[in-house]
Coordinates of C-alpha atoms and ligand atoms in Angstrom, one line a residue:
M1 CA -0.4 0.1 -0.3
I2 CA 1.0 3.4 -0.8
K3 CA 1.7 5.3 2.1
F4 CA 0.7 9.0 2.3
S5 CA 3.9 10.3 2.7
Q6 CA 5.4 8.6 0.6
V7 CA 2.8 9.8 -2.6
L8 CA 4.5 13.5 -0.6
F9 CA 8.3 12.7 -0.8
L10 CA 6.5 10.9 -5.3
L11 CA 5.3 15.2 -5.4
N12 CA 8.7 16.8 -4.2
T13 CA 9.9 15.4 -6.8
V14 CA 7.6 15.3 -9.6
W15 CA 8.2 17.6 -12.5
T16 CA 5.9 20.7 -12.1
L17 CA 4.6 22.5 -14.6
T18 CA 4.9 26.4 -13.7
R19 CA 1.7 27.5 -15.3
G20 CA -0.5 30.1 -13.4
D21 CA -2.4 28.8 -10.4
A22 CA -6.2 28.7 -12.3
E23 CA -8.6 30.6 -9.6
I24 CA -12.3 29.0 -8.8
F25 CA -14.4 31.3 -7.2
C26 CA -16.8 29.2 -4.3
P27 CA -20.0 29.9 -2.9
L28 CA -20.5 30.2 0.8
G29 CA -22.2 27.4 2.0
Q30 CA -22.5 24.8 -1.7
S31 CA -21.1 22.4 -3.5
C32 CA -18.3 23.0 -6.2
I33 CA -16.2 21.5 -8.6
L34 CA -12.2 21.6 -9.2
P35 CA -11.8 21.1 -12.1
C36 CA -8.7 19.1 -13.5
R37 CA -8.1 16.3 -16.2
F38 CA -5.0 14.6 -17.0
Q39 CA -3.9 11.7 -20.0
P40 CA -5.8 8.7 -19.5
G41 CA -4.3 5.5 -19.0
E42 CA -4.0 2.2 -17.0
D43 CA -3.6 2.2 -12.9
V44 CA -4.8 5.7 -12.0
V45 CA -3.5 7.5 -8.8
I46 CA -5.6 10.5 -7.8
H47 CA -4.7 12.9 -5.2
W48 CA -6.2 15.8 -4.3
I49 CA -3.8 17.3 -1.2
Q50 CA -4.9 21.5 0.1
Q51 CA -1.5 22.8 0.4
V52 CA -1.5 25.0 4.1
E53 CA 1.4 25.7 5.0
P54 CA 3.4 24.4 6.4
T55 CA 1.3 21.4 6.2
K56 CA -0.5 19.5 3.5
K57 CA -3.6 18.0 4.2
Q58 CA -5.2 14.9 2.2
V59 CA -8.2 15.7 0.5
H60 CA -9.5 12.5 -1.1
S61 CA -7.3 9.6 -3.3
F62 CA -7.9 7.3 -5.6
Y63 CA -6.1 4.1 -6.4
R64 CA -6.1 0.4 -7.2
S65 CA -9.9 1.8 -8.7
R66 CA -11.2 2.6 -6.1
D67 CA -11.3 6.3 -2.7
Q68 CA -9.0 5.4 -0.5
L69 CA -9.6 7.8 1.8
D70 CA -8.1 6.1 5.8
Q71 CA -5.4 9.4 5.5
Q72 CA -8.6 11.7 4.5
D73 CA -7.9 15.1 6.5
A74 CA -11.2 15.2 8.9
R75 CA -12.4 18.0 7.3
F76 CA -13.6 16.6 4.2
K77 CA -14.7 13.5 5.6
H78 CA -17.8 12.8 3.7
R79 CA -17.9 16.6 1.8
T80 CA -15.9 15.3 -1.1
S81 CA -16.1 13.4 -4.0
L82 CA -14.9 12.3 -8.3
F83 CA -16.7 11.6 -10.8
Q84 CA -15.6 8.1 -10.7
D85 CA -17.5 7.3 -14.5
Q86 CA -15.4 10.3 -16.1
I87 CA -12.2 8.8 -14.6
S88 CA -10.7 6.4 -17.3
R89 CA -11.8 9.6 -19.2
G90 CA -9.5 12.0 -18.2
N91 CA -11.2 14.0 -15.4
S92 CA -10.2 14.2 -11.8
S93 CA -12.0 17.0 -11.2
L94 CA -13.4 16.7 -7.3
R95 CA -16.8 18.1 -5.8
L96 CA -16.3 19.3 -2.9
T97 CA -20.0 20.2 -0.5
G98 CA -20.1 23.0 2.3
V99 CA -17.8 25.1 1.2
T100 CA -16.8 26.9 4.6
F101 CA -13.5 29.6 4.4
E102 CA -11.1 27.4 6.0
D103 CA -11.8 25.8 2.4
E104 CA -9.7 28.7 1.0
G105 CA -6.4 28.4 -0.4
R106 CA -4.1 26.4 -2.4
Y107 CA -4.7 22.6 -3.9
M108 CA -2.8 20.4 -6.0
C109 CA -4.3 18.0 -8.2
Y110 CA -1.9 14.7 -8.7
S111 CA -2.7 12.1 -11.5
S112 CA -1.0 9.6 -12.2
I113 CA -1.0 7.0 -14.6
L114 CA 1.9 4.0 -15.3
T115 CA 3.3 6.0 -18.1
G116 CA 3.4 9.4 -16.6
K117 CA 2.1 11.8 -14.5
M118 CA 0.8 15.8 -14.4
E119 CA 0.1 17.6 -11.7
S120 CA -1.9 21.1 -11.8
F121 CA -2.3 24.1 -8.8
I122 CA -6.0 24.9 -8.2
N123 CA -6.6 28.9 -6.1
L124 CA -9.5 28.5 -4.4
K125 CA -11.6 31.1 -3.3
V126 CA -14.9 31.0 -1.1
Y127 CA -17.7 34.0 -2.3
A128 CA -20.8 35.0 -0.5
P129 CA -23.0 36.4 -3.5
V130 CA -24.9 39.1 -3.9
L131 CA -28.2 37.7 -2.9
D132 CA -30.3 41.2 -2.8
I133 CA -30.4 44.7 -4.0
N134 CA -32.4 46.3 -1.6
I135 CA -32.9 50.7 -3.1
Q136 CA -35.3 53.2 -2.4
H137 CA -35.9 56.6 -1.9
S138 CA -35.9 57.8 1.8
G139 CA -36.3 61.7 2.6
N140 CA -34.4 63.8 0.1
E141 CA -31.8 61.0 -0.2
I142 CA -31.8 57.9 -2.7
I143 CA -30.6 54.3 -0.5
C144 CA -29.0 51.6 -2.0
S145 CA -27.7 48.6 0.9
S146 CA -27.6 45.1 0.1
D147 CA -26.3 43.0 3.1
G148 CA -24.0 39.1 3.0
I149 CA -21.8 39.8 0.5
Y150 CA -18.1 38.3 0.6
P151 CA -14.8 39.2 -0.3
E152 CA -15.5 43.4 0.7
P153 CA -17.8 44.3 -2.3
E154 CA -18.0 47.4 -5.1
L155 CA -20.9 49.7 -5.0
T156 CA -21.3 52.0 -8.0
W157 CA -23.9 54.4 -9.5
S158 CA -25.1 54.9 -12.9
P159 CA -25.0 57.3 -13.8
D160 CA -22.2 58.5 -11.6
Q161 CA -23.2 60.4 -8.5
T162 CA -21.3 63.1 -6.6
D163 CA -20.2 62.1 -3.2
P164 CA -21.4 59.5 -2.5
N165 CA -21.9 58.1 0.9
T166 CA -20.2 54.6 1.4
S167 CA -20.1 52.1 4.2
S168 CA -19.6 48.9 4.4
T169 CA -19.6 47.3 7.4
Q170 CA -17.8 43.3 8.2
T171 CA -20.4 41.2 10.3
E172 CA -18.7 38.0 12.9
Q173 CA -19.2 35.1 10.2
K174 CA -16.8 37.6 8.3
L175 CA -19.6 38.8 5.5
Y176 CA -19.8 42.4 4.3
N177 CA -22.7 44.5 4.5
I178 CA -22.8 47.9 2.1
R179 CA -25.1 50.7 1.2
S180 CA -24.5 54.4 0.3
A181 CA -27.0 57.0 -0.2
V182 CA -26.9 59.9 -2.6
A183 CA -28.7 63.0 -3.0
S184 CA -32.2 62.2 -5.0
A185 CA -33.0 63.6 -8.4
D186 CA -36.2 62.4 -8.4
S187 CA -36.5 62.9 -12.1
K188 CA -34.0 60.1 -13.0
D189 CA -34.1 56.6 -13.2
V190 CA -30.3 55.7 -11.4
S191 CA -28.3 52.4 -11.5
C192 CA -26.7 50.6 -8.7
T193 CA -24.0 47.8 -8.8
V194 CA -23.1 45.8 -5.9
S195 CA -20.2 43.7 -7.3
T196 CA -17.5 41.3 -6.1
P197 CA -14.9 39.7 -8.3
A198 CA -16.8 36.6 -8.3
D199 CA -19.9 38.1 -8.5
S200 CA -22.1 40.9 -9.4
R201 CA -26.1 42.6 -9.3
R202 CA -27.3 45.9 -10.6
A203 CA -31.1 48.0 -8.5
T204 CA -32.1 50.6 -10.9
L205 CA -34.9 53.0 -9.1
K206 CA -36.9 54.6 -12.3
S207 CA -38.3 57.8 -11.7
T208 CA -41.6 58.3 -9.7
V209 CA -44.6 58.4 -11.3
H210 CA -47.9 60.1 -10.3
E211 CA -51.4 59.3 -11.4
N212 CA -54.1 61.1 -10.9
I213 CA -57.6 58.8 -10.4
S214 CA -61.2 59.4 -10.4
G215 CA -63.4 56.9 -9.7
S216 CA -63.4 53.5 -8.4
E217 CA -60.7 51.6 -10.1
A218 CA -57.3 52.0 -11.9
S219 CA -54.6 49.9 -13.5
I220 CA -50.9 50.8 -12.4
S221 CA -48.2 49.6 -14.5
C222 CA -44.7 48.1 -14.4
S223 CA -42.7 46.7 -16.3
N224 CA -42.4 44.5 -19.1
L225 CA -39.4 43.0 -17.9
T226 CA -39.8 39.5 -19.4
A227 CA -37.2 37.8 -17.4
F228 CA -37.8 37.9 -13.4
T229 CA -38.1 35.5 -10.5
S230 CA -40.8 37.4 -8.4
Y231 CA -42.5 40.1 -7.6
I232 CA -44.0 42.7 -5.0
W233 CA -46.5 45.5 -4.6
R234 CA -45.9 47.6 -1.7
F235 CA -48.3 50.2 -0.1
N236 CA -46.5 53.7 1.1
H237 CA -43.5 51.6 1.5
S238 CA -44.1 48.9 4.3
E239 CA -47.7 47.8 3.6
E240 CA -47.2 44.1 0.8
V241 CA -49.9 44.7 -1.3
V242 CA -49.5 41.3 -3.2
R243 CA -46.4 38.9 -4.6
G244 CA -45.9 37.4 -7.3
K245 CA -44.0 34.9 -9.2
P246 CA -44.7 34.4 -13.2
E247 CA -47.2 32.1 -12.9
D248 CA -49.3 33.1 -9.9
F249 CA -50.4 35.6 -7.1
Q250 CA -50.9 35.2 -3.9
P251 CA -52.5 39.2 -2.2
T252 CA -52.6 40.2 1.1
E253 CA -55.7 39.8 3.7
K254 CA -56.6 43.5 3.1
W255 CA -55.9 44.1 0.3
Q256 CA -57.7 40.6 -1.2
Q257 CA -61.0 42.3 -2.2
H258 CA -59.7 45.7 -3.6
I259 CA -57.1 42.8 -6.8
V260 CA -58.8 42.1 -10.6
E261 CA -55.7 41.4 -11.9
S262 CA -51.5 41.0 -10.7
S263 CA -48.6 40.7 -12.8
S264 CA -45.5 42.2 -12.9
E265 CA -46.1 44.5 -15.4
K266 CA -49.4 46.0 -14.1
L267 CA -51.8 45.9 -11.2
T268 CA -55.4 46.3 -11.7
L269 CA -57.7 47.6 -9.1
K270 CA -60.9 47.9 -8.0
Q271 CA -63.7 49.9 -5.3
L272 CA -60.3 51.8 -5.1
H273 CA -61.2 55.3 -2.2
P274 CA -59.5 58.3 -1.5
N275 CA -57.9 57.2 1.9
L276 CA -56.6 54.5 -0.9
T277 CA -54.5 58.0 -1.8
G278 CA -50.2 57.3 -1.4
I279 CA -47.7 55.9 -2.8
Y280 CA -47.7 51.7 -5.2
T281 CA -44.2 50.3 -5.4
C282 CA -43.3 47.4 -7.4
E283 CA -40.4 45.5 -6.8
I284 CA -39.4 42.9 -9.8
R285 CA -36.4 40.4 -9.0
G286 CA -34.3 38.9 -12.0
D287 CA -31.5 36.7 -11.8
R288 CA -28.8 39.4 -11.6
E289 CA -31.3 42.8 -11.1
T290 CA -33.6 44.2 -9.3
F291 CA -36.0 47.1 -10.9
V292 CA -38.1 49.1 -8.5
K293 CA -41.0 51.9 -9.9
S294 CA -42.9 54.3 -7.3
L295 CA -46.2 55.6 -8.8
F296 CA -47.6 58.3 -6.9
L297 CA -51.9 57.2 -6.9
H298 CA -54.4 60.7 -6.0
I299 CA -57.4 58.5 -5.6
T300 CA -59.8 61.7 -5.9
E301 CA -63.9 60.7 -5.7
D302 CA -65.3 60.8 -9.2
S303 CA -67.8 63.5 -10.0
N304 CA -68.6 61.6 -13.6
M305 CA -70.2 58.7 -11.5
N306 CA -71.6 60.7 -8.6
T307 CA -73.8 62.0 -11.9
I308 CA -74.5 58.8 -12.6
V309 CA -75.7 57.5 -10.1
I310 CA -78.3 60.6 -9.6
I311 CA -79.1 60.1 -13.5
V312 CA -79.8 56.1 -12.2
G313 CA -81.3 56.9 -9.6
V314 CA -83.8 59.4 -10.9
I315 CA -84.0 56.6 -14.4
V316 CA -84.9 54.0 -11.8
A317 CA -87.5 56.4 -9.3
V318 CA -89.8 57.1 -12.6
V319 CA -89.8 53.5 -13.9
L320 CA -91.0 52.9 -10.2
V321 CA -93.7 55.7 -10.5
A322 CA -94.7 54.8 -13.8
A323 CA -94.7 50.9 -13.4
S324 CA -96.8 51.4 -9.5
V325 CA -99.7 54.4 -10.9
T326 CA -99.9 51.7 -14.3
A327 CA -100.4 48.8 -11.8
I328 CA -103.0 51.3 -9.8
I329 CA -105.0 52.6 -13.0
F330 CA -104.6 48.7 -13.7
W331 CA -106.0 47.1 -10.1
S332 CA -108.6 49.9 -10.6
K333 CA -109.8 49.3 -13.7
K334 CA -109.5 45.3 -13.3
K335 CA -112.0 46.2 -9.3
S336 CA -114.2 48.3 -10.8
K337 CA -115.4 45.5 -14.0
K338 CA -115.5 42.5 -11.4
N339 CA -117.8 44.6 -9.5
R340 CA -119.6 45.5 -12.7
E341 CA -119.9 42.3 -13.5
K342 CA -121.4 41.0 -10.2
K343 CA -123.6 44.1 -10.7
D344 CA -124.8 42.0 -13.5
E345 CA -124.8 38.3 -12.3
S346 CA -126.7 40.3 -9.1
T347 CA -129.0 42.2 -11.4
G348 CA -129.6 38.9 -14.2
E349 CA -131.0 36.7 -11.0
N350 CA -133.3 39.4 -10.3
D351 CA -134.6 39.5 -13.4
R352 CA -135.4 35.3 -13.3
L353 CA -137.3 35.5 -10.2
N354 CA -139.1 38.5 -10.7
S355 CA -139.5 37.0 -14.8
Ligands
NAG1 C1 -15.6 16.3 -15.4 O1 -16.3 15.5 -15.5 C2 -17.8 16.3 -15.0 C3 -19.1 15.6 -14.7 O2 -20.4 15.2 -15.5 C4 -17.9 17.1 -14.7 O3 -19.3 18.8 -14.5 C5 -16.7 18.4 -15.1 O4 -17.5 19.2 -16.1 C6 -15.6 17.6 -16.0 N1 -14.1 18.2 -15.8 C7 -13.9 18.2 -16.6 C8 -12.3 19.0 -16.3 O5 -13.6 17.8 -17.8
NAG2 C1 -22.8 59.4 5.5 O1 -23.7 58.2 6.8 C2 -24.0 57.6 8.3 C3 -24.8 56.4 8.1 O2 -24.8 55.1 7.3 C4 -23.8 59.1 8.4 O3 -23.6 58.6 9.6 C5 -23.0 60.6 7.9 O4 -23.6 61.1 8.7 C6 -23.1 59.7 6.5 N1 -22.0 61.1 6.4 C7 -22.8 62.2 5.4 C8 -21.1 63.3 5.2 O5 -23.4 62.8 5.2
NAG3 C1 -53.1 65.9 -11.0 O1 -54.1 67.2 -10.4 C2 -53.7 68.4 -9.5 C3 -54.4 69.0 -9.2 O2 -55.6 68.6 -8.5 C4 -53.0 69.3 -11.1 O3 -52.2 69.6 -10.2 C5 -52.7 67.7 -11.1 O4 -51.0 68.6 -12.5 C6 -52.3 66.2 -12.0 N1 -51.6 65.4 -12.3 C7 -51.4 64.6 -13.3 C8 -50.0 64.0 -13.7 O5 -52.2 64.9 -14.0
NAG4 C1 -40.3 47.0 -23.4 O1 -41.1 48.7 -22.6 C2 -39.6 49.2 -23.2 C3 -40.4 50.7 -22.9 O2 -40.7 51.3 -22.0 C4 -39.8 49.0 -25.1 O3 -38.9 50.0 -25.2 C5 -39.7 47.5 -25.0 O4 -39.6 47.5 -25.9 C6 -40.8 46.9 -24.2 N1 -40.4 45.3 -24.7 C7 -41.2 44.3 -24.7 C8 -40.5 42.8 -24.7 O5 -42.6 44.5 -24.7
NAG5 C1 -61.1 53.7 3.8 O1 -62.6 53.9 3.0 C2 -63.3 52.8 2.8 C3 -65.1 53.5 2.7 O2 -65.8 54.2 2.8 C4 -63.3 52.4 4.6 O3 -64.7 50.4 4.4 C5 -62.0 51.4 4.8 O4 -62.0 51.4 6.3 C6 -61.1 53.2 4.9 N1 -60.0 52.5 5.0 C7 -58.8 52.9 6.1 C8 -57.3 52.8 5.7 O5 -59.4 54.6 6.3
NAG6 C1 -49.4 56.8 2.3 O1 -48.5 58.0 2.3 C2 -49.6 59.3 1.8 C3 -48.1 60.1 1.2 O2 -47.5 60.2 2.1 C4 -50.1 59.6 2.8 O3 -50.9 61.3 2.3 C5 -51.5 58.8 3.2 O4 -52.7 59.3 4.6 C6 -50.6 57.5 3.4 N1 -51.8 56.3 3.8 C7 -51.8 55.8 4.4 C8 -53.1 54.6 4.8 O5 -51.1 55.3 5.3

């Protein structure tokens, strides 16, 4: 049996290809593939070794046609695997699950066959993706923020802003929270991009639109962004109205009675009342982008509607009066006719009696 120490000795004597290390970013907490290839052949030996100076940790080994994990470092237990069916094709890539910050560093992939050997190096870097960006008006500022990012992100505004107040803080879990404020220019669209070398995401805040609504029904439009994963409509920034996905939507209890139709493109509301005047904001989220648009909806009592109601009321009243008058006339006519018939009958009887 080949001992790990013997392997290390062997490795030191191998002629090394001095290419620059390949760099690979692995998402924190998720799985990642460290790519490696070799010339296929017989008697395949594969060793993955993490080079944490001054020691080396065995990550995963394979020889005699199977995994050999006796010497595996405890940190990698149950977290590594090779693509067994691909080894004969020269694929010695390693799959690592549950990536942590301690996995960062330089890895050597050593592969040998009967007729030769090769080694390559990979520099593993961990990142925590920019999952979401929050962008909103706050007083006379626009604030853009994002949390839980690694490594330290950069935040840029578009169009370029003079004097953005940007700051980032690091949590105990090493993750960064970033926040930036700029003076609000209500009439312009602004975008804010948060990026790391591994990842980036953009959020766009459209200028606020004002709309006057007189009546009880209205359709307000958001965006025709086709590739999105979810959207939310909010009222006065904090109150949720409806939450949706491409295939369905879920209104909140309070707003259920007001929603006719909801999508990322538009929201159709009914039974509106002046007390629902306020800011309606839609936020659409795509894979790499967030889109936010606010509409100030001024709802007034519909004066035309009132006139219609009055006219309809008058017509109904007239019709009712006419109908009842007709009924009364008809009824009284019928009654007098009956009376006459009764009279006729009784006179007929009298005639008979008299004769
Ligand atoms: C090795 O095989 C896996 C699984 O099919 C694949 O995802 C990976 O890209 C392959 N790597 C190389 C370097 O060919
Ligand atoms: C920048 O923002 C921080 C809050 O995040 C605030 O305490 C600070 O006063 C601001 N600086 C300027 C120059 O506005
Ligand atoms: C809404 O109505 C107000 C007056 O009631 C008017 O000043 C304003 O221009 C109107 N806005 C729009 C977008 O029509
Ligand atoms: C979406 O709307 C914009 C203007 O608001 C228009 O330029 C664009 O063509 C529209 N895209 C689609 C797919 O309808
Ligand atoms: C708004 O007005 C309607 C109709 O008068 C009433 O039912 C509702 O409770 C009011 N809502 C608020 C938040 O005041
Ligand atoms: C919503 O916001 C508008 C404007 O700030 C305000 O006039 C209105 O009273 C608010 N409505 C509710 C129900 O809070």
